[in-house]
Short mmCIF file of C-alpha atoms in Angstrom, two decimals:
data_model
loop_
_atom_site.label_atom_id
_atom_site.label_comp_id
_atom_site.label_asym_id
_atom_site.label_seq_id
_atom_site.Cartn_x
_atom_site.Cartn_y
_atom_site.Cartn_z
CA MET A 28 121.30 63.74 65.48
CA ILE A 29 118.53 63.10 68.79
CA ALA A 30 114.95 62.51 67.18
CA ASP A 31 112.58 64.46 68.14
CA ASP A 32 109.78 64.13 71.35
CA VAL A 33 107.37 62.05 69.87
CA THR A 34 104.80 62.04 72.66
CA THR A 35 102.89 59.39 71.02
CA ALA A 36 105.52 56.36 71.26
CA ALA A 37 105.16 53.63 72.81
CA LEU A 38 108.61 53.03 73.95
CA GLU A 39 109.58 56.19 75.65
CA VAL A 40 113.10 56.65 77.85
CA ARG A 41 114.01 59.87 79.53
CA ASN A 42 117.90 60.70 81.24
CA LEU A 43 117.95 57.36 81.97
CA SER A 44 121.22 56.16 84.01
CA PHE A 45 122.31 52.92 85.50
CA SER A 46 125.84 52.01 87.13
CA TYR A 47 126.90 48.74 88.55
CA GLY A 48 128.68 50.60 91.30
CA PRO A 49 131.50 52.63 89.78
CA LYS A 50 130.71 51.54 86.60
CA ARG A 51 128.96 53.01 84.78
CA ALA A 52 126.14 50.81 82.19
CA LEU A 53 124.43 53.49 80.65
CA ALA A 54 124.63 57.25 80.40
CA ASP A 55 121.28 59.82 80.49
CA VAL A 56 119.91 58.04 77.46
CA ASN A 57 116.73 59.38 75.85
CA PHE A 58 114.40 58.22 73.31
CA ALA A 59 110.72 57.01 71.27
CA ILE A 60 110.46 54.50 69.05
CA PRO A 61 107.87 54.84 67.14
CA PRO A 62 105.04 51.45 66.20
CA GLY A 63 107.10 49.86 63.41
CA PHE A 64 110.45 48.25 64.13
CA THR A 65 112.50 49.87 65.72
CA ALA A 66 116.56 47.47 65.85
CA LEU A 67 118.80 48.68 68.92
CA LEU A 68 122.35 47.61 67.51
CA GLY A 69 124.95 47.75 70.11
CA PRO A 70 128.91 45.58 70.45
CA ASN A 71 128.92 43.38 73.08
CA GLY A 72 128.92 45.53 76.33
CA ALA A 73 126.92 48.52 75.26
CA GLY A 74 124.60 48.18 77.67
CA LYS A 75 121.56 47.09 75.54
CA SER A 76 121.15 43.99 77.99
CA THR A 77 121.22 46.30 81.42
CA LEU A 78 118.93 48.87 79.32
CA PHE A 79 116.84 45.79 78.91
CA ALA A 80 116.36 44.61 82.26
CA LEU A 81 115.55 48.33 83.46
CA LEU A 82 112.89 48.20 80.95
CA THR A 83 111.94 45.17 82.05
CA ARG A 84 112.05 46.16 85.61
CA LEU A 85 114.44 43.24 86.96
CA PHE A 86 116.04 46.31 88.99
CA THR A 87 115.37 49.87 88.50
CA SER A 88 117.29 53.09 88.29
CA ALA A 89 116.25 56.33 90.21
CA ASP A 90 118.18 58.33 87.54
CA GLY A 91 115.57 58.52 84.26
CA THR A 92 111.85 57.55 83.49
CA ILE A 93 110.70 54.36 80.65
CA THR A 94 107.21 54.77 79.96
CA ILE A 95 105.64 52.02 78.27
CA ALA A 96 102.00 52.48 75.90
CA GLY A 97 101.34 55.99 78.37
CA HIS A 98 102.26 54.54 81.95
CA ASP A 99 105.52 55.45 83.88
CA LEU A 100 107.30 52.30 85.42
CA SER A 101 108.29 53.26 88.34
CA ARG A 102 104.61 54.44 89.17
CA GLN A 103 102.77 51.84 87.60
CA PRO A 104 104.69 49.03 87.12
CA ARG A 105 101.66 46.60 86.74
CA HIS A 106 100.16 48.20 83.92
CA ALA A 107 102.95 49.67 82.15
CA LEU A 108 104.24 45.44 82.47
CA ALA A 109 100.68 44.34 81.04
CA GLU A 110 101.25 46.09 78.08
CA MET A 111 104.61 45.22 77.17
CA GLY A 112 105.89 41.29 76.17
CA VAL A 113 109.51 40.37 76.74
CA VAL A 114 111.18 37.77 74.44
CA PHE A 115 114.81 37.34 76.91
CA GLN A 116 118.10 36.48 75.38
CA GLN A 117 118.17 33.10 77.46
CA SER A 118 115.19 30.98 77.26
CA THR A 119 112.67 30.70 80.14
CA LEU A 120 110.49 27.64 78.53
CA ASP A 121 110.04 24.93 80.49
CA LEU A 122 111.16 22.66 78.60
CA ASP A 123 109.21 19.81 80.69
CA LEU A 124 106.30 21.18 79.48
CA THR A 125 104.65 21.46 76.22
CA VAL A 126 105.07 24.83 73.93
CA LYS A 127 100.55 25.13 74.77
CA GLN A 128 101.41 23.85 78.77
CA ASN A 129 104.12 26.98 78.53
CA LEU A 130 102.07 29.34 77.04
CA LEU A 131 99.00 28.88 79.37
CA TYR A 132 101.39 29.45 82.30
CA PHE A 133 102.49 32.83 81.34
CA ALA A 134 98.62 33.77 80.31
CA ALA A 135 97.57 32.71 83.90
CA LEU A 136 100.76 35.25 85.30
CA HIS A 137 98.59 37.63 82.89
CA GLY A 138 95.28 36.44 84.78
CA LEU A 139 94.46 34.79 81.99
CA SER A 140 92.73 31.41 82.69
CA GLY A 141 89.85 28.78 80.38
CA ARG A 142 88.92 29.53 77.10
CA ASP A 143 89.76 32.82 76.25
CA ALA A 144 93.61 31.56 77.83
CA ALA A 145 93.74 28.84 75.35
CA GLN A 146 91.87 31.18 72.68
CA ARG A 147 94.58 33.64 73.05
CA ALA A 148 97.74 30.36 72.34
CA GLU A 149 95.92 29.29 69.65
CA THR A 150 96.24 32.06 67.65
CA ALA A 151 99.63 33.59 68.92
CA LEU A 152 100.89 29.43 67.85
CA ALA A 153 98.98 30.45 64.59
CA ARG A 154 100.94 33.56 64.12
CA LEU A 155 103.53 31.92 64.49
CA ASN A 156 103.13 28.72 61.59
CA MET A 157 103.58 27.43 64.98
CA ALA A 158 100.08 26.03 65.68
CA GLU A 159 100.35 22.16 64.56
CA ARG A 160 103.91 22.20 67.41
CA ALA A 161 101.18 23.29 70.29
CA ASP A 162 101.64 19.11 71.97
CA GLU A 163 105.59 19.02 71.98
CA LYS A 164 107.52 18.91 74.56
CA VAL A 165 109.78 21.79 74.68
CA ARG A 166 112.60 20.34 74.51
CA ASN A 167 111.34 18.54 71.33
CA LEU A 168 111.93 21.41 69.21
CA ASN A 169 114.86 22.97 67.99
CA GLY A 170 116.94 26.26 68.89
CA GLY A 171 114.77 28.24 65.77
CA HIS A 172 111.17 26.18 67.16
CA ARG A 173 111.62 27.29 70.88
CA ARG A 174 112.74 30.87 70.04
CA ARG A 175 109.22 31.27 68.17
CA THR A 176 107.17 30.05 70.70
CA GLU A 177 108.50 32.07 73.64
CA ILE A 178 107.68 35.14 70.63
CA ALA A 179 104.29 33.97 69.82
CA ARG A 180 104.06 33.68 74.07
CA ALA A 181 105.07 37.62 74.13
CA LEU A 182 102.32 37.96 72.15
CA LEU A 183 99.69 36.34 74.82
CA HIS A 184 98.27 38.63 76.66
CA ASP A 185 97.79 41.74 73.33
CA PRO A 186 101.05 43.97 74.39
CA GLN A 187 101.73 47.47 72.52
CA VAL A 188 105.12 46.73 72.98
CA LEU A 189 107.30 43.77 71.71
CA LEU A 190 111.71 43.28 73.74
CA LEU A 191 113.91 41.13 72.05
CA ASP A 192 116.71 41.38 73.05
CA GLU A 193 119.03 39.01 70.96
CA PRO A 194 116.10 36.72 69.93
CA THR A 195 118.55 35.17 67.37
CA VAL A 196 121.78 33.90 69.84
CA GLY A 197 122.53 30.60 69.23
CA LEU A 198 120.30 29.87 65.92
CA ASP A 199 121.33 28.76 62.60
CA ALA A 200 121.76 31.29 59.95
CA ALA A 201 117.76 29.97 58.30
CA ALA A 202 116.20 30.37 61.48
CA ARG A 203 117.91 33.44 62.47
CA ALA A 204 116.38 35.24 59.05
CA ALA A 205 112.74 33.83 59.66
CA ILE A 206 112.75 34.90 63.39
CA THR A 207 113.75 38.51 62.34
CA GLN A 208 111.62 38.27 59.09
CA HIS A 209 108.64 37.16 61.39
CA VAL A 210 108.98 40.50 63.28
CA HIS A 211 109.60 42.22 60.66
CA ASP A 212 105.96 40.72 59.71
CA LEU A 213 104.52 41.78 62.88
CA ALA A 214 105.88 45.10 62.69
CA HIS A 215 104.81 46.12 59.91
CA ASP A 216 101.05 45.17 61.02
CA GLY A 217 101.58 47.76 63.34
CA MET A 218 103.61 46.50 66.49
CA THR A 219 106.32 48.33 68.51
CA VAL A 220 109.01 45.97 68.09
CA LEU A 221 112.28 47.33 70.66
CA TRP A 222 114.64 44.18 68.69
CA ALA A 223 118.43 44.54 70.43
CA THR A 224 121.16 42.78 68.84
CA HIS A 225 124.76 43.49 68.13
CA LEU A 226 124.91 41.60 63.36
CA SER A 227 123.77 44.33 61.61
CA ASP A 228 122.47 41.49 58.69
CA GLU A 229 119.28 41.21 61.09
CA ILE A 230 118.46 45.10 59.86
CA GLN A 231 116.30 46.20 57.17
CA ASP A 232 116.38 49.63 54.97
CA ASP A 233 113.26 51.36 56.63
CA ASP A 234 113.38 50.33 60.22
CA HIS A 235 114.24 51.98 62.82
CA LEU A 236 117.78 52.40 64.22
CA LEU A 237 119.49 53.69 67.38
CA ILE A 238 122.92 52.52 68.47
CA LEU A 239 123.79 52.40 71.67
CA HIS A 240 128.46 52.07 72.45
CA GLN A 241 129.38 52.68 75.71
CA GLY A 242 126.41 52.98 77.40
CA GLN A 243 125.66 56.05 74.88
CA LEU A 244 122.72 56.32 72.77
CA LEU A 245 124.97 57.58 69.60
CA ARG A 246 122.79 57.66 66.73
CA ASP A 247 119.05 57.93 66.27
CA GLY A 248 116.90 57.60 63.73
CA ASN A 249 115.57 56.32 60.04
CA VAL A 250 118.03 53.11 58.80
CA SER A 251 119.16 54.42 55.51
CA LYS A 252 118.72 57.85 56.41
CA LEU A 253 121.30 57.19 58.99
CA ARG A 254 123.79 55.65 56.27
CA GLY A 255 123.48 57.24 53.24
CA LYS A 256 125.42 54.89 51.33
CA THR A 257 127.12 53.38 53.04
CA PRO A 258 126.19 49.60 54.21
CA LEU A 259 125.01 49.02 58.11
CA SER A 260 128.09 47.06 59.35
CA ASN A 261 131.01 49.26 57.71
CA TYR A 262 128.75 52.96 59.59
CA PHE A 263 127.91 50.40 62.59
CA LEU A 264 132.65 49.60 62.60
CA THR A 265 133.08 52.90 62.10
CA LEU A 266 130.83 54.57 65.04
CA THR A 267 131.60 51.38 67.45
CA GLY A 268 134.76 50.07 65.70
CA PRO A 269 138.45 50.49 67.97
CA LYS A 270 139.78 54.24 67.32
CA PRO A 271 142.95 53.69 64.50
CA MET B 26 93.21 42.15 86.26
CA ARG B 27 92.64 38.12 88.04
CA TRP B 28 95.43 36.79 89.71
CA LEU B 29 94.07 33.78 91.15
CA PRO B 30 94.77 32.14 87.79
CA ALA B 31 98.34 32.87 88.63
CA LEU B 32 98.39 31.25 92.07
CA PHE B 33 96.60 27.42 90.92
CA ALA B 34 99.52 28.10 87.60
CA ILE B 35 102.15 28.48 89.79
CA MET B 36 101.07 25.46 92.24
CA ARG B 37 100.46 23.68 88.93
CA ARG B 38 104.11 24.33 88.38
CA GLU B 39 105.48 23.03 91.80
CA ALA B 40 103.38 20.05 91.76
CA LEU B 41 104.29 19.30 88.20
CA ARG B 42 108.36 19.71 88.64
CA PHE B 43 107.62 17.69 91.65
CA VAL B 44 106.39 15.07 89.77
CA HIS B 45 108.66 15.28 87.56
CA GLN B 46 111.90 14.36 89.67
CA ARG B 47 110.37 11.29 91.30
CA GLU B 48 114.49 10.99 93.76
CA ARG B 49 113.39 13.73 95.14
CA PHE B 50 110.10 12.23 96.10
CA ILE B 51 112.00 8.65 97.18
CA SER B 52 114.61 10.91 99.08
CA ALA B 53 111.99 12.46 100.88
CA LEU B 54 110.56 10.04 102.25
CA VAL B 55 113.05 8.00 102.27
CA ARG B 56 114.65 10.52 104.56
CA PRO B 57 112.93 10.44 107.75
CA LEU B 58 111.89 7.28 107.98
CA VAL B 59 115.17 6.38 107.87
CA TRP B 60 116.15 8.47 110.98
CA LEU B 61 112.26 6.62 112.19
CA LEU B 62 113.25 3.36 112.34
CA VAL B 63 116.98 3.40 112.43
CA PHE B 64 118.07 6.96 114.48
CA ALA B 65 114.68 6.35 116.63
CA ALA B 66 115.02 2.79 117.29
CA GLY B 67 119.45 2.97 118.50
CA PHE B 68 118.04 5.94 120.70
CA ARG B 69 115.39 4.89 122.31
CA ALA B 70 117.89 2.77 125.33
CA ALA B 71 119.81 5.53 125.54
CA LEU B 72 117.31 8.43 126.02
CA GLY B 73 114.98 8.25 128.49
CA LEU B 74 111.06 10.52 127.94
CA SER B 75 109.44 11.38 131.30
CA ILE B 76 105.66 12.49 130.62
CA THR B 77 105.21 16.09 129.14
CA PRO B 78 102.41 18.13 127.38
CA PRO B 79 101.35 16.79 125.17
CA TYR B 80 102.04 13.23 125.78
CA GLN B 81 99.64 11.72 129.18
CA THR B 82 101.93 9.07 129.13
CA TYR B 83 104.77 7.55 128.52
CA ILE B 84 106.27 7.26 125.36
CA THR B 85 109.10 5.60 123.03
CA TYR B 86 111.16 7.91 121.59
CA GLU B 87 110.09 6.76 117.89
CA ILE B 88 106.37 8.52 119.12
CA TYR B 89 108.34 10.94 120.75
CA ILE B 90 110.64 11.98 116.90
CA VAL B 91 107.22 12.10 114.22
CA PRO B 92 106.71 15.57 115.14
CA GLY B 93 110.47 17.04 114.00
CA LEU B 94 110.73 14.70 111.05
CA CYS B 95 107.34 16.61 110.08
CA GLY B 96 109.01 19.27 110.33
CA MET B 97 112.07 18.31 108.38
CA VAL B 98 110.29 16.88 105.90
CA MET B 99 109.30 20.49 105.31
CA LEU B 100 112.29 21.75 106.33
CA PHE B 101 114.43 20.92 103.33
CA ASN B 102 110.90 21.03 101.75
CA GLY B 103 111.24 25.06 101.74
CA MET B 104 115.35 24.52 101.23
CA GLN B 105 114.46 22.10 98.12
CA SER B 106 111.92 24.99 96.87
CA SER B 107 114.20 28.16 97.20
CA LEU B 108 116.99 26.09 95.42
CA SER B 109 114.85 26.15 92.59
CA LEU B 110 114.64 30.25 92.73
CA VAL B 111 117.78 30.10 92.51
CA TYR B 112 117.94 27.92 89.28
CA ASP B 113 114.72 30.08 87.80
CA ARG B 114 116.87 33.21 88.20
CA GLU B 115 120.32 32.00 86.78
CA MET B 116 118.31 30.06 83.84
CA GLY B 117 115.71 32.75 83.68
CA SER B 118 112.21 31.22 84.46
CA MET B 119 112.55 33.66 86.79
CA ARG B 120 112.21 36.70 84.51
CA LEU B 121 109.53 35.67 83.78
CA LEU B 122 107.52 35.20 86.96
CA LEU B 123 108.61 38.80 87.92
CA THR B 124 108.37 40.57 84.54
CA SER B 125 103.81 39.58 85.03
CA PRO B 126 102.12 42.34 85.89
CA LEU B 127 100.89 41.20 89.00
CA PRO B 128 102.24 42.78 92.36
CA ARG B 129 105.56 41.36 93.62
CA TRP B 130 104.68 39.82 96.72
CA TRP B 131 101.52 38.61 95.25
CA LEU B 132 104.17 37.03 93.11
CA LEU B 133 106.16 35.55 96.02
CA THR B 134 103.12 34.32 98.00
CA CYS B 135 102.07 31.67 94.95
CA LYS B 136 105.46 30.11 94.43
CA LEU B 137 105.53 29.84 99.09
CA THR B 138 101.75 28.45 98.65
CA GLY B 139 103.14 26.16 95.96
CA SER B 140 105.74 24.78 98.51
CA THR B 141 103.98 24.56 101.20
CA VAL B 142 101.26 22.49 99.31
CA ILE B 143 103.84 20.21 98.18
CA SER B 144 106.05 20.28 101.45
CA ILE B 145 101.67 19.19 102.72
CA LEU B 146 101.61 16.12 101.02
CA GLN B 147 104.80 14.97 101.97
CA VAL B 148 104.33 15.32 105.32
CA TYR B 149 101.27 13.21 105.24
CA ALA B 150 102.90 10.71 102.71
CA PHE B 151 105.68 10.23 105.96
CA LEU B 152 102.55 9.47 108.30
CA ALA B 153 100.82 7.51 106.46
CA THR B 154 104.11 5.30 106.06
CA ALA B 155 104.83 5.55 109.74
CA ALA B 156 101.57 4.39 110.34
CA ALA B 157 101.88 1.75 108.47
CA PHE B 158 105.37 0.77 110.68
CA GLY B 159 103.09 0.90 114.12
CA ILE B 160 103.38 4.10 114.80
CA THR B 161 100.49 6.29 115.03
CA MET B 162 98.64 9.34 116.28
CA PRO B 163 95.18 9.92 117.76
CA THR B 164 92.63 9.90 114.79
CA VAL B 165 91.93 13.95 115.33
CA GLY B 166 95.60 14.86 115.02
CA TYR B 167 95.95 13.65 111.53
CA VAL B 168 92.98 15.94 110.45
CA ALA B 169 94.53 18.67 113.61
CA VAL B 170 97.43 18.95 111.87
CA LEU B 171 96.99 20.14 109.10
CA PRO B 172 96.93 24.13 110.06
CA ALA B 173 100.04 23.69 111.29
CA LEU B 174 101.52 22.15 108.65
CA MET B 175 100.29 24.81 106.28
CA LEU B 176 101.85 27.93 108.91
CA ALA B 177 105.40 25.88 109.19
CA GLY B 178 105.65 25.45 106.01
CA LEU B 179 104.49 29.34 105.20
CA MET B 180 107.10 30.02 108.01
CA LEU B 181 109.99 28.00 106.58
CA GLY B 182 109.22 28.19 102.99
CA ALA B 183 109.19 32.40 103.58
CA LEU B 184 113.40 31.02 105.28
CA GLY B 185 113.52 30.04 101.95
CA LEU B 186 112.58 32.64 99.93
CA ALA B 187 114.51 35.33 101.27
CA LEU B 188 118.08 32.95 101.72
CA SER B 189 117.16 32.78 98.03
CA SER B 190 117.54 36.58 97.16
CA PHE B 191 120.93 36.75 98.93
CA ILE B 192 122.51 33.95 97.35
CA LYS B 193 123.98 34.67 94.54
CA GLN B 194 124.73 31.38 92.92
CA LEU B 195 123.42 27.65 92.53
CA GLU B 196 127.31 26.82 94.04
CA ASN B 197 126.58 28.66 97.31
CA PHE B 198 124.20 25.96 98.02
CA ALA B 199 125.93 23.38 99.78
CA GLY B 200 126.48 26.45 102.34
CA VAL B 201 122.97 26.72 103.51
CA MET B 202 122.69 23.36 104.10
CA ASN B 203 126.04 24.02 106.60
CA PHE B 204 124.71 26.85 107.83
CA VAL B 205 120.81 27.11 108.27
CA ILE B 206 119.61 23.37 107.41
CA PHE B 207 121.67 21.47 109.59
CA PRO B 208 121.57 23.94 112.39
CA MET B 209 118.13 24.73 113.04
CA PHE B 210 117.21 20.80 112.48
CA PHE B 211 119.86 20.01 115.27
CA LEU B 212 119.18 22.85 117.43
CA SER B 213 115.69 22.55 118.12
CA SER B 214 113.33 20.20 120.44
CA ALA B 215 112.71 18.45 116.72
CA LEU B 216 114.79 15.11 118.24
CA TYR B 217 115.09 15.81 122.24
CA PRO B 218 112.53 18.00 124.16
CA LEU B 219 114.07 21.26 125.73
CA TRP B 220 114.50 20.33 128.45
CA LYS B 221 116.52 17.91 128.32
CA MET B 222 118.50 19.75 125.85
CA ALA B 223 118.74 22.11 129.71
CA GLU B 224 120.13 19.30 131.53
CA SER B 225 123.40 19.12 129.42
CA SER B 226 123.39 23.03 129.00
CA ARG B 227 121.67 26.61 129.69
CA LEU B 228 122.86 27.96 126.69
CA LEU B 229 121.96 24.60 124.19
CA HIS B 230 118.75 24.90 125.31
CA ASN B 231 118.22 28.86 124.94
CA ILE B 232 119.90 28.44 121.27
CA CYS B 233 117.03 25.68 120.97
CA ALA B 234 113.84 27.84 122.30
CA PHE B 235 114.82 31.02 120.00
CA ASN B 236 115.16 28.94 116.63
CA PRO B 237 111.91 29.83 115.76
CA PHE B 238 112.19 25.77 113.55
CA THR B 239 111.97 23.73 117.59
CA HIS B 240 108.39 26.42 117.75
CA ALA B 241 107.29 25.09 114.51
CA VAL B 242 108.04 21.21 115.60
CA GLU B 243 106.39 22.32 118.74
CA LEU B 244 103.15 23.05 116.73
CA ILE B 245 103.17 20.69 114.97
CA ARG B 246 103.60 18.02 118.16
CA PHE B 247 101.16 19.75 119.94
CA ALA B 248 98.03 19.07 116.82
CA LEU B 249 99.27 16.10 116.23
CA TYR B 250 97.35 15.81 119.43
CA GLY B 251 94.30 17.48 118.94
CA GLN B 252 95.51 20.74 121.30
CA PHE B 253 96.97 23.93 120.63
CA ASN B 254 100.04 25.74 121.45
CA PHE B 255 99.65 29.70 121.76
CA ALA B 256 103.71 30.23 122.26
CA ALA B 257 104.31 28.23 119.07
CA LEU B 258 101.85 30.18 116.99
CA ALA B 259 102.93 33.03 117.80
CA TRP B 260 106.07 32.33 117.66
CA VAL B 261 105.93 30.93 114.45
CA LEU B 262 103.66 34.20 112.74
CA ILE B 263 106.32 36.76 114.31
CA ALA B 264 109.16 34.35 112.23
CA THR B 265 107.30 33.65 108.71
CA ALA B 266 106.34 37.91 108.68
CA VAL B 267 110.26 38.56 109.82
CA PHE B 268 111.14 36.14 107.07
CA GLY B 269 108.43 37.04 104.11
CA ALA B 270 109.41 40.71 104.71
CA LEU B 271 112.94 40.08 103.98
CA ALA B 272 112.54 37.59 101.19
CA LEU B 273 110.23 41.19 99.70
CA TRP B 274 113.01 43.19 100.14
CA GLY B 275 115.66 40.93 98.99
CA TYR B 276 112.91 40.96 95.38
CA ASP B 277 112.55 44.66 95.63
CA PRO B 278 113.68 45.85 92.03
CA ALA B 279 115.24 49.09 93.35
CA ARG B 280 116.98 46.78 95.82
CA GLY B 281 118.21 44.60 92.70
CA LEU B 282 119.74 42.20 94.63
CA ILE B 283 118.89 39.91 91.19
CA ARG B 284 120.67 42.81 90.33
CA LYS B 285 124.12 40.97 88.12
CA ARG B 286 125.66 41.96 84.78
CA ALA B 287 123.88 39.66 83.12
#
C-alpha cells in the first residue's frame, strides 16, 4: 500500500523513526508527496505533531532522512527551511502587532526587507482575501482571519512546500470550510501542501491521503482509490478505531 | 540570504514589546532607585569605604553602589528576556524563529543583541535619574561605560538564553529568581567591596571573586571613571563564551531540549 518512489516529490520522508525515551512515536515512516493537496490523517496521538516537529527541524532524528525540494533537512537545513512554509497548530502571531507587521517580521527572518518584503506581504494577503485587514491588530481579528494571516505569512517567501498542522483547530464551521477551500485552491495552483488533520471532512476526493496511526503509516494513495465506495469517515474509523 | 534584516526585526520586536509593557519600564527604573535612595542612605553610616581604585578620594556609599545597580538593571533585564523566551516557547512564537532559514547561532545572537540594547537604554535612564538626584559620574564615564554595558549585557543575556533552554515551564521561573538572580547579585561586589567581604569571611570573598557578575560590575565601575579593568574584561569575556556555548547547546535541535510532547 506504500506508493512507489517519486523522485520529483517536493517533500520526501525515508525510514523516519523517532522515540520519546522508551515511547516510540514514529516507526519507519516512508512517503513522498506529489504537488497538490496531501492530507495527513490520523487520530489524536498518532504521531502527526511529532512528524511536523521533525519536518520543521524543531528537533531532529538520527533515524531516517527528510528531503525538502531536493535538500536534505539534516545536511542542508537552511536550504530546506527556505523552501518551506509552516502553519503551526498553535498560533504564532504577535497579538500586539498588526497583520502587516507580523508578516514583515517573518519576512525579515527570511532575509527579506524593504519594498520587496512589503510587496510580498501585500500579494500574500491579497491571495487570502486579507488585504483590507493589513493594518488591523491581530488581537482584534477573529480566529478565521488569524489563521488566514498565518497562511499568508507562510507563503510570503514563495516556498515550494506548505505544511499545516491541524490549522482548523478552534475555528467555527464556516471559517473551517473557508480555510480548507482556500488551501485546496492553493494546491490546485501547483503548490505542494501537507495538511495534518483528524477530521475526514476536510479532505476531498482527488486529494492524496496519508493515514498515520500509532506512529505507523497505514495508507498512502489517492483518496477515492483508497476508500472506493466507503465514505472516508467510515474508512478511516475502520482502520484506526478501536478493534471490536 | 541576507542576515541583517533579521537582526533589525528581532531588535524592533524586543523594543516594541518593551514599550508595550510600561510597568516593566517603570519597575526597571524604580527598582535601582529604591536601592540608591533608601538602602544606600541607611547604609552610608554603617559602612566606611576606604580609597580603592578606581576611586581617588573618599566616596559616599551612594556613589559606590551606582555601578552595582547598573549591573542589577542588566541582570534583571537579562533574566526577563529569558523569561520571554520561555513564554515564546510555550506560546509557539519560538517555533517561528527556529524555522527561519538562518543559522541558529545568528538567531540567538540577534535575540541577545536586542535584549542588550534594551538593557543599555534602561541603564542610561537610571544614570540620568541618579544624576538628577545629584549622584554624578565623570563626564567621560558616561561614554566609556557604553562598551562595558554592552559586554555585561551580552554576558547576562547569554546566561538568560542558556537558562531558558533548560527551564521547561514558565512556572519554574520563580526558581531562577531565587537561585540565580539573588545569589548573583548579593554574592558580588555590587553592594559591598570585595575587601570588605574578605574581612568577614574568606570563603564569601572567594565566592564573590568567582562570580562573573562581580566582574561585570567591576568592568562597569572602572569604565564609569574612564578606566579599564583588564582582569574584569577577561572574566566577562570567558563567562560570555561559556554561557553562549551552553545556550547553543541547549537550543541544538539534535539535543532537542525544546523537545517535548507537542
